[in-house]
CSV table of C-alpha atoms and ligand atoms in Angstrom, one decimal:
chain,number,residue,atom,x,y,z
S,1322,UNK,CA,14.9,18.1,-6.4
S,1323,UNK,CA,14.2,15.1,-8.5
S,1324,UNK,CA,10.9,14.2,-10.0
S,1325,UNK,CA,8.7,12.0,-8.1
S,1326,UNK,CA,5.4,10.9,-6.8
S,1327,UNK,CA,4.0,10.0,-3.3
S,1328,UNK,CA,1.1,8.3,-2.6
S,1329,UNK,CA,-0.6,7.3,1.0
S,1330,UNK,CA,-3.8,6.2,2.1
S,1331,UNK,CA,-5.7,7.3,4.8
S,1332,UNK,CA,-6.4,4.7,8.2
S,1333,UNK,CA,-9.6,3.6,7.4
S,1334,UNK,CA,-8.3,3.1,3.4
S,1335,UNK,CA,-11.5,5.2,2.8
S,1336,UNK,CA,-9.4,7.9,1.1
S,1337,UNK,CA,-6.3,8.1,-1.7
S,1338,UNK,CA,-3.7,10.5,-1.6
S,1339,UNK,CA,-0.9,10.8,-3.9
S,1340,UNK,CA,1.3,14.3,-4.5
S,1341,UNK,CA,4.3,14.7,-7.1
S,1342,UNK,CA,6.7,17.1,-8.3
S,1343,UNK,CA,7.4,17.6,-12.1
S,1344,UNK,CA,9.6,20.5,-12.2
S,1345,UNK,CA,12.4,18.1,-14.5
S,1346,UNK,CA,10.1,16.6,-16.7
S,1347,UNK,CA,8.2,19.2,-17.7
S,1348,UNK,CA,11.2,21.7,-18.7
S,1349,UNK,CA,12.1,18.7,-20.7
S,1350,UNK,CA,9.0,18.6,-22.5
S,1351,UNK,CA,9.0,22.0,-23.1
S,1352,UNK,CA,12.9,22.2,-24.6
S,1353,UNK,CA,11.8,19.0,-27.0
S,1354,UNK,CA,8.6,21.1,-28.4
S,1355,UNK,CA,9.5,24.9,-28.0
S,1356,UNK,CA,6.5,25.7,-26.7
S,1357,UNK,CA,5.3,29.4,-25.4
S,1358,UNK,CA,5.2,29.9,-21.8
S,1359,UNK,CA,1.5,29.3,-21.8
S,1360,UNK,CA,1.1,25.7,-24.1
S,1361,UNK,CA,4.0,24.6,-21.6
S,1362,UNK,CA,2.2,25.1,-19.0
S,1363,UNK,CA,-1.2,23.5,-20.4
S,1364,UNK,CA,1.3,20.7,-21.6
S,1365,UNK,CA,2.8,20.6,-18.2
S,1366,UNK,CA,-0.1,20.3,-16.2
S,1367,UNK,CA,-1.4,18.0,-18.5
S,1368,UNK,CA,1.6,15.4,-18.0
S,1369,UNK,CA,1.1,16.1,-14.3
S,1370,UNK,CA,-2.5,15.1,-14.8
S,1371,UNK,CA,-1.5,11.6,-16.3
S,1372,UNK,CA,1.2,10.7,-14.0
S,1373,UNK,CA,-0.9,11.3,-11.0
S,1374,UNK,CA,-4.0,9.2,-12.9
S,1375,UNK,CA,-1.6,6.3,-13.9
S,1376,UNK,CA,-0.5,5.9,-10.2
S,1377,UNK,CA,-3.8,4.8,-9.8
S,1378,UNK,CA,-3.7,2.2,-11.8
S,1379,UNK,CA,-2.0,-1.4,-11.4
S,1380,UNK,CA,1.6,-2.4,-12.5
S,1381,UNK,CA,2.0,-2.6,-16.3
S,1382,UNK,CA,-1.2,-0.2,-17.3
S,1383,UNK,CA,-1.0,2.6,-18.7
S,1384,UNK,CA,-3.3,5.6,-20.3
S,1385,UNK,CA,-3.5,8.0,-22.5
S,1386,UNK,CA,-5.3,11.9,-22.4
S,1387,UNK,CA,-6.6,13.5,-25.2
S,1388,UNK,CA,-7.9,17.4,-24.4
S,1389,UNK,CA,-9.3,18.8,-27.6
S,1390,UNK,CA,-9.9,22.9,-26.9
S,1391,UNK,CA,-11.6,25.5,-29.3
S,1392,UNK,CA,-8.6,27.5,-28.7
S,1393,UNK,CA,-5.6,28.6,-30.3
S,1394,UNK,CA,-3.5,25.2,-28.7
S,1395,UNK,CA,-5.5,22.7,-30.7
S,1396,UNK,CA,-5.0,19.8,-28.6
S,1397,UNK,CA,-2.5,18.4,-25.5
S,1398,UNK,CA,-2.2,14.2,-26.2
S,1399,UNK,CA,-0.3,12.9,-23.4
S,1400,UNK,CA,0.7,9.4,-22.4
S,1401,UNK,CA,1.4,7.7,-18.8
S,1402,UNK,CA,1.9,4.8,-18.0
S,1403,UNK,CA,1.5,3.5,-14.2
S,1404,UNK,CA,6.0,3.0,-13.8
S,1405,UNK,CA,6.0,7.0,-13.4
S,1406,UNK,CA,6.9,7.9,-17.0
S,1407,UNK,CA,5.2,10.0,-19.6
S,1408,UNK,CA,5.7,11.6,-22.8
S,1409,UNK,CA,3.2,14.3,-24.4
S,1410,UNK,CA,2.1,17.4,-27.3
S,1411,UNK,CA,0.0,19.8,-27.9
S,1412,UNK,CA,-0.9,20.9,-31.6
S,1413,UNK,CA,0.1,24.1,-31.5
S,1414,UNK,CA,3.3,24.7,-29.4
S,1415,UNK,CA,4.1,28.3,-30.2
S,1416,UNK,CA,-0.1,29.2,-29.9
S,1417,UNK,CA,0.1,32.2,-26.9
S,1418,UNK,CA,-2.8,34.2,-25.3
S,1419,UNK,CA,-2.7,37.3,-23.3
S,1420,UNK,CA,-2.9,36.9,-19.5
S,1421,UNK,CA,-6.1,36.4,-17.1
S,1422,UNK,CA,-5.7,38.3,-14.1
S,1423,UNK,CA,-1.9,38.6,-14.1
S,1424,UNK,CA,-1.4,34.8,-14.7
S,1425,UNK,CA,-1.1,32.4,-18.2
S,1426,UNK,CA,-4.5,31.8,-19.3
S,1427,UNK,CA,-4.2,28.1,-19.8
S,1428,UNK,CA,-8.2,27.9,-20.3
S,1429,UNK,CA,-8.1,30.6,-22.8
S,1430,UNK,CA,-4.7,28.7,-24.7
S,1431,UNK,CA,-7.2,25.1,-24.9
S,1432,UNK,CA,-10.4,26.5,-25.1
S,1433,UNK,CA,-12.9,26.2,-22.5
S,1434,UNK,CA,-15.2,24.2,-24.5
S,1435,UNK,CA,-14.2,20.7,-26.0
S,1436,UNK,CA,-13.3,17.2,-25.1
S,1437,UNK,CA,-11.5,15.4,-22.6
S,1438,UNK,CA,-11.0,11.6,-23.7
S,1439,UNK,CA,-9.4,9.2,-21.1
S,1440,UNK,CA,-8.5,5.7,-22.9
S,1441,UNK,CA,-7.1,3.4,-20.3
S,1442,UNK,CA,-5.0,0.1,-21.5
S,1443,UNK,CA,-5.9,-2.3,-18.4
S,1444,UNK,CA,-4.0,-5.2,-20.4
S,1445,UNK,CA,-7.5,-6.3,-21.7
S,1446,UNK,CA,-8.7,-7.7,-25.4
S,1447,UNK,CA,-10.1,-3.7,-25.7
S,1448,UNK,CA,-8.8,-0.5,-24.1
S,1449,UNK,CA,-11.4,1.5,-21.3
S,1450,UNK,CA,-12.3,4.5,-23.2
S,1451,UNK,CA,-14.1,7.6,-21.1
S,1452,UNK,CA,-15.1,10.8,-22.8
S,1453,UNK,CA,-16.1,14.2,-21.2
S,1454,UNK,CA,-17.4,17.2,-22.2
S,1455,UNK,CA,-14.0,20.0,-21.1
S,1456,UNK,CA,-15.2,21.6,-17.9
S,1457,UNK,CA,-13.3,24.7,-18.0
S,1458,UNK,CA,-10.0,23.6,-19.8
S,1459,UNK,CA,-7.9,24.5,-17.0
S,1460,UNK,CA,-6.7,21.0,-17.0
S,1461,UNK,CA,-6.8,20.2,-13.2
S,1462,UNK,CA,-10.8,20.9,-12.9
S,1463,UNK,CA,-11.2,18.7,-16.4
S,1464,UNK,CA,-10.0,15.3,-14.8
S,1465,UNK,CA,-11.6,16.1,-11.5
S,1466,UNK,CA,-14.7,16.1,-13.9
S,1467,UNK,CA,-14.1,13.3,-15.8
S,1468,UNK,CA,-13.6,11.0,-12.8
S,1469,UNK,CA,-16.9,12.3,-11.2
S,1470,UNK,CA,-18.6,12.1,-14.2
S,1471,UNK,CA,-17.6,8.9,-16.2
S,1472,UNK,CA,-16.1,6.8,-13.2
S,1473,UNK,CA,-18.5,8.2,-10.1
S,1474,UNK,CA,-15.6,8.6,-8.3
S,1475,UNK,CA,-15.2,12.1,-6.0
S,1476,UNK,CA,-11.7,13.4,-6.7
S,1477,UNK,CA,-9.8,16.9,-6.4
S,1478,UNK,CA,-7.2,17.7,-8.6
S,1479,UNK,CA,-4.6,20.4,-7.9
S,1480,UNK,CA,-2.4,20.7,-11.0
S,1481,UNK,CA,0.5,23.7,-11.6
S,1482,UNK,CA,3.4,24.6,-13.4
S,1483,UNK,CA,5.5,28.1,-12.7
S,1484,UNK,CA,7.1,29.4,-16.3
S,1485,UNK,CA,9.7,32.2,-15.5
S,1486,UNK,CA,9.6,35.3,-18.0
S,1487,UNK,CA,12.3,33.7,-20.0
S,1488,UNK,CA,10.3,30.6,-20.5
S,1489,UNK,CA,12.1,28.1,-18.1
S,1490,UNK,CA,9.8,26.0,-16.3
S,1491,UNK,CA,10.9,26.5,-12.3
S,1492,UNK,CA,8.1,24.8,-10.6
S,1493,UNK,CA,5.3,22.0,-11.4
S,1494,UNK,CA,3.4,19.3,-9.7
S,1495,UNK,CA,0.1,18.6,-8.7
S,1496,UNK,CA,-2.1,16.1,-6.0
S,1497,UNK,CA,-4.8,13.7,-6.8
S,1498,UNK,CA,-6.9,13.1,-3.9
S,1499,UNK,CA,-10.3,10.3,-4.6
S,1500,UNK,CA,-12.8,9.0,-1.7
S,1501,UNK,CA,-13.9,5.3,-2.0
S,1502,UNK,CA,-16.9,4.0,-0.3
S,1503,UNK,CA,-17.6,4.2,2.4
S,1504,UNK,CA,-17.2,7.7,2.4
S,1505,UNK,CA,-17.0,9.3,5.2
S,1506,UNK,CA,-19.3,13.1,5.5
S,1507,UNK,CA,-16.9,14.0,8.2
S,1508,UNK,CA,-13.5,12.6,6.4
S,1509,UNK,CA,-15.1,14.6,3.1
S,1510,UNK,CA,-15.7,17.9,4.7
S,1511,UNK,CA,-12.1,17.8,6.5
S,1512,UNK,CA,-10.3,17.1,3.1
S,1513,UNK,CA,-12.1,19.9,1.2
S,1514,UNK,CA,-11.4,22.2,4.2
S,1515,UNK,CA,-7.5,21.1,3.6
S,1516,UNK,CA,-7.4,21.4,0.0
S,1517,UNK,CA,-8.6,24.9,0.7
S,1518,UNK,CA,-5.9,26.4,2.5
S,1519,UNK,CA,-3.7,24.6,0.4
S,1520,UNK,CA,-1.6,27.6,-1.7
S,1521,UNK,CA,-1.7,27.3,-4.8
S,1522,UNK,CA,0.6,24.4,-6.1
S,1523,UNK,CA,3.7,25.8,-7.7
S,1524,UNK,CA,4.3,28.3,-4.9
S,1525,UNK,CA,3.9,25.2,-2.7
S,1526,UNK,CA,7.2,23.7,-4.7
S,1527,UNK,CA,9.1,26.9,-5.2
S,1528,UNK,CA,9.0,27.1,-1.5
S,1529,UNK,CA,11.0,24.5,-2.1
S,1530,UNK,CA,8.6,22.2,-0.1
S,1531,UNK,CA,8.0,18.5,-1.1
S,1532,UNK,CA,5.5,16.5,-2.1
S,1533,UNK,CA,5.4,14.9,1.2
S,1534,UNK,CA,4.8,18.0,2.9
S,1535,UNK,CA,1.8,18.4,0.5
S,1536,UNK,CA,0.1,15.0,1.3
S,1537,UNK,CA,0.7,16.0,4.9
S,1538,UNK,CA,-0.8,19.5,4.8
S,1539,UNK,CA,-3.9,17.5,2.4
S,1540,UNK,CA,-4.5,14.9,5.1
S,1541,UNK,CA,-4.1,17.1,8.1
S,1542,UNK,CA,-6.1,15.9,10.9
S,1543,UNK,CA,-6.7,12.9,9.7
S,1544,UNK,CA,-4.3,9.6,9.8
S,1545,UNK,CA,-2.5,8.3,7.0
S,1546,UNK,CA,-0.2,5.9,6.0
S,1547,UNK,CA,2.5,6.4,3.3
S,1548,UNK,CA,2.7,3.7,0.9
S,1549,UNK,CA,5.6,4.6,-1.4
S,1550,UNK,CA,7.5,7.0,-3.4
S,1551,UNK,CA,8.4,6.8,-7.1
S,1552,UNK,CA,10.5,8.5,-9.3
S,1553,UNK,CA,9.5,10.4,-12.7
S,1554,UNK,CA,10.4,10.7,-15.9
S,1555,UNK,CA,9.4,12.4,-19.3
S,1556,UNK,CA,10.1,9.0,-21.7
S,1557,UNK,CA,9.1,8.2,-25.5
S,1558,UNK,CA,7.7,4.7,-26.5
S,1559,UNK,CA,9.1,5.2,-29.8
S,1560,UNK,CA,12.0,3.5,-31.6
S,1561,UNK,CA,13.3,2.1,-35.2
S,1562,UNK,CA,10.8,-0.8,-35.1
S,1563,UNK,CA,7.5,0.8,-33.9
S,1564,UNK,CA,8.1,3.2,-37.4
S,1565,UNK,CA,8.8,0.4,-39.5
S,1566,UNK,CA,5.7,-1.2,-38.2
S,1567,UNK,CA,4.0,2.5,-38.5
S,1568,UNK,CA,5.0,2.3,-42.6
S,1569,UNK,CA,4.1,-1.4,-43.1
S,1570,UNK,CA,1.0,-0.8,-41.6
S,1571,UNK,CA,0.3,2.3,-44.2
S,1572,UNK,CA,0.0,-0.9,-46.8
S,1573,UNK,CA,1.5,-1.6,-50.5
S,1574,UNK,CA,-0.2,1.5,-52.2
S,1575,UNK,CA,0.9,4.0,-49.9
S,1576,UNK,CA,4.4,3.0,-49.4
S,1577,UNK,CA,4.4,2.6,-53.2
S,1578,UNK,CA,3.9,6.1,-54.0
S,1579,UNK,CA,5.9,7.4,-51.0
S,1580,UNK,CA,8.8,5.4,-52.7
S,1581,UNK,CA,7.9,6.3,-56.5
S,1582,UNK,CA,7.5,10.1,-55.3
S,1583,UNK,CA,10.0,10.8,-53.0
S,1584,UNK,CA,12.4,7.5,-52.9
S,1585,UNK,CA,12.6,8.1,-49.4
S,1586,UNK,CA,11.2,8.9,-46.0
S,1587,UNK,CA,11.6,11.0,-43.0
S,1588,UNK,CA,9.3,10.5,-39.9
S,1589,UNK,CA,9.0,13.1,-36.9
S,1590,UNK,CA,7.7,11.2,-33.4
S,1591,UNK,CA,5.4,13.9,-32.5
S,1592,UNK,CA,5.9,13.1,-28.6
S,1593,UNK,CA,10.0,13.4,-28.8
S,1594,UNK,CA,10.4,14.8,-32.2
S,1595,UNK,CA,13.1,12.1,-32.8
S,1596,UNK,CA,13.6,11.9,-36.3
S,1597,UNK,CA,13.9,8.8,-38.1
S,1598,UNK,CA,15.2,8.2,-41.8
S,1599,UNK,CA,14.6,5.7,-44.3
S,1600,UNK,CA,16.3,5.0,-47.8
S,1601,UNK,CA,14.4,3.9,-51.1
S,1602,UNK,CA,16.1,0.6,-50.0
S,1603,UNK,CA,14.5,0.5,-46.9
S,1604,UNK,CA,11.6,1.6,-47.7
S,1605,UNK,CA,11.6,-1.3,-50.7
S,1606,UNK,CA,12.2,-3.6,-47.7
S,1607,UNK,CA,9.4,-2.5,-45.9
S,1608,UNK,CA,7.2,-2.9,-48.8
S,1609,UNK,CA,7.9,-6.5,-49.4
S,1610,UNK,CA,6.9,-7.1,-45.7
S,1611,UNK,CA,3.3,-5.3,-46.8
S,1612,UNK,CA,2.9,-7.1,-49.4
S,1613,UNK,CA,3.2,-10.2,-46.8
S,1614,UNK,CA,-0.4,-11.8,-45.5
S,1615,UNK,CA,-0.6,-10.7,-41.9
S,1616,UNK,CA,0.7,-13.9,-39.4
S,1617,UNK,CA,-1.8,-16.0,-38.0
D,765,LIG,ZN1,9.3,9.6,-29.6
């Protein structure tokens, strides 16, 4: 199965649905940064997290998560944009923490206390920016959080990824479920009854069931319309230019020094790890354009 997201909406357009699979994507992610079974699966929920929350949002936005954890993981940064791709880190790839009850401890790998900041690019003069205090660091409950808290919207969040002994991501995906007003008590108390009996996400997909199948079993009872499907995809925004304009923008006195010190540079993206090389020539180049006033 390919990765890729559903979303419906329920008859009275009261109540969002949307339900994705990220088995693909998130292996990807976790072959690009090596990371331990446990910071792939923070990582991979994360991604989840973003590609469900940029669904959301209208053609051509796109956001960006930033969970900083008092654990050993640091940090997950992860960027989604609403056309179903993403790209995304964590600090400390190869941080590991024992088990809780039988299962990775994704809580224990982030840290239970911390940040969640949510910057949305809405193609305004100035990005949205939300920040939340982490609500438990498991990932799923932390964006439930942050929507109820910084956008007063009700939301459930179901977010999992299966890593096999050997480190192999075989299952991930999540659903995003938000009530608009009107809400509904009796709609409410139907959907939290659903999400109840819903297993647990990634046996859901090793099942070998479908996203479909998972907004159906969320809506149960109730009748909704689906309104599309999209496919997936684990994607970096980076490229020869952005760097250069990365460099140019360190100004003359850094790229000075980097040439006079190491007469050359090599740059790591940290969401791909694509390396990028540049000669003293290049670099001399670059330095002119610095030393250029900025265009009107
Ligand atoms: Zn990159």
């Amino acid at each position: 199965m390919t990765d890729y997201l559903v979303r419906a909406i329920s008859d009275r357009a009261n109540v969002i649905g949307l339900a994705c699979v990220t088995t693909a994507l998130v292996e990807e992610a976790r072959k690009i940064h090596g990371t331990s079974r446990t910071a792939s699966a923070a990582l991979g929920r994360a991604m989840t997290g973003g590609l469900l929350m940029g669904a959301l949002l209208k053609k051509g936005q796109r956001l960006a998560l930033k969970f900083e954890g008092n654990g050993p993981l640091k940090k997950i940064i992860v960027e989604a944009d609403n056309d179903g791709t993403v790209r995304g880190f964590v600090g400390v790839p190869e941080a590991e923490v024992p088990f809780k009850d039988e299962k990775l401890n994704v809580s224990g790998a982030l840290g239970s206390q911390g940040l969640l900041t949510v910057i949305k690019d809405l193609g305004l003069k100035e990005p949205y920016q939300g920040i939340v205090n982490l609500l438990s660091g498991e990932i799923g409950e932390d964006i439930a959080f942050y929507y109820s808290e910084s956008e007063q919207i009700p939301s459930a969040v179901g977010l999992g990824v299966f890593v096999e002994p050997d480190g192999k991501v075989s299952a991930a995906g999540g659903f995003l479920v938000q009530t608009l007003p009107p809400t509904e008590v009796k709609m409410v108390d139907r959907l939290i009854e659903n999400i109840r009996k819903i297993p647990r996400v990634t046996e859901f997909f090793r099942d070998g069931k479908t996203p479909e199948a998972l907004l159906a079993d969320l809506f149960s009872g109730a009748t909704c319309h689906v309104l599309g499907k999209t496919p997936l995809f684990f994607r970096c925004r980076c490229g020869q230019e952005r760097v250069e304009k990365i460099l140019v923008a360190l100004g003359k006195v850094e790229l000075s020094k980097m040439i006079d010190e190491q007469g050359k540079a090599e740059v790591t993206c940290e969401f791909c790890r694509t390396g990028y090389h540049f000669s003293r020539k290049e670099l001399e180049n670059l330095l002119l354009e610095a030393g250029r006033p900025a265009e009107a």
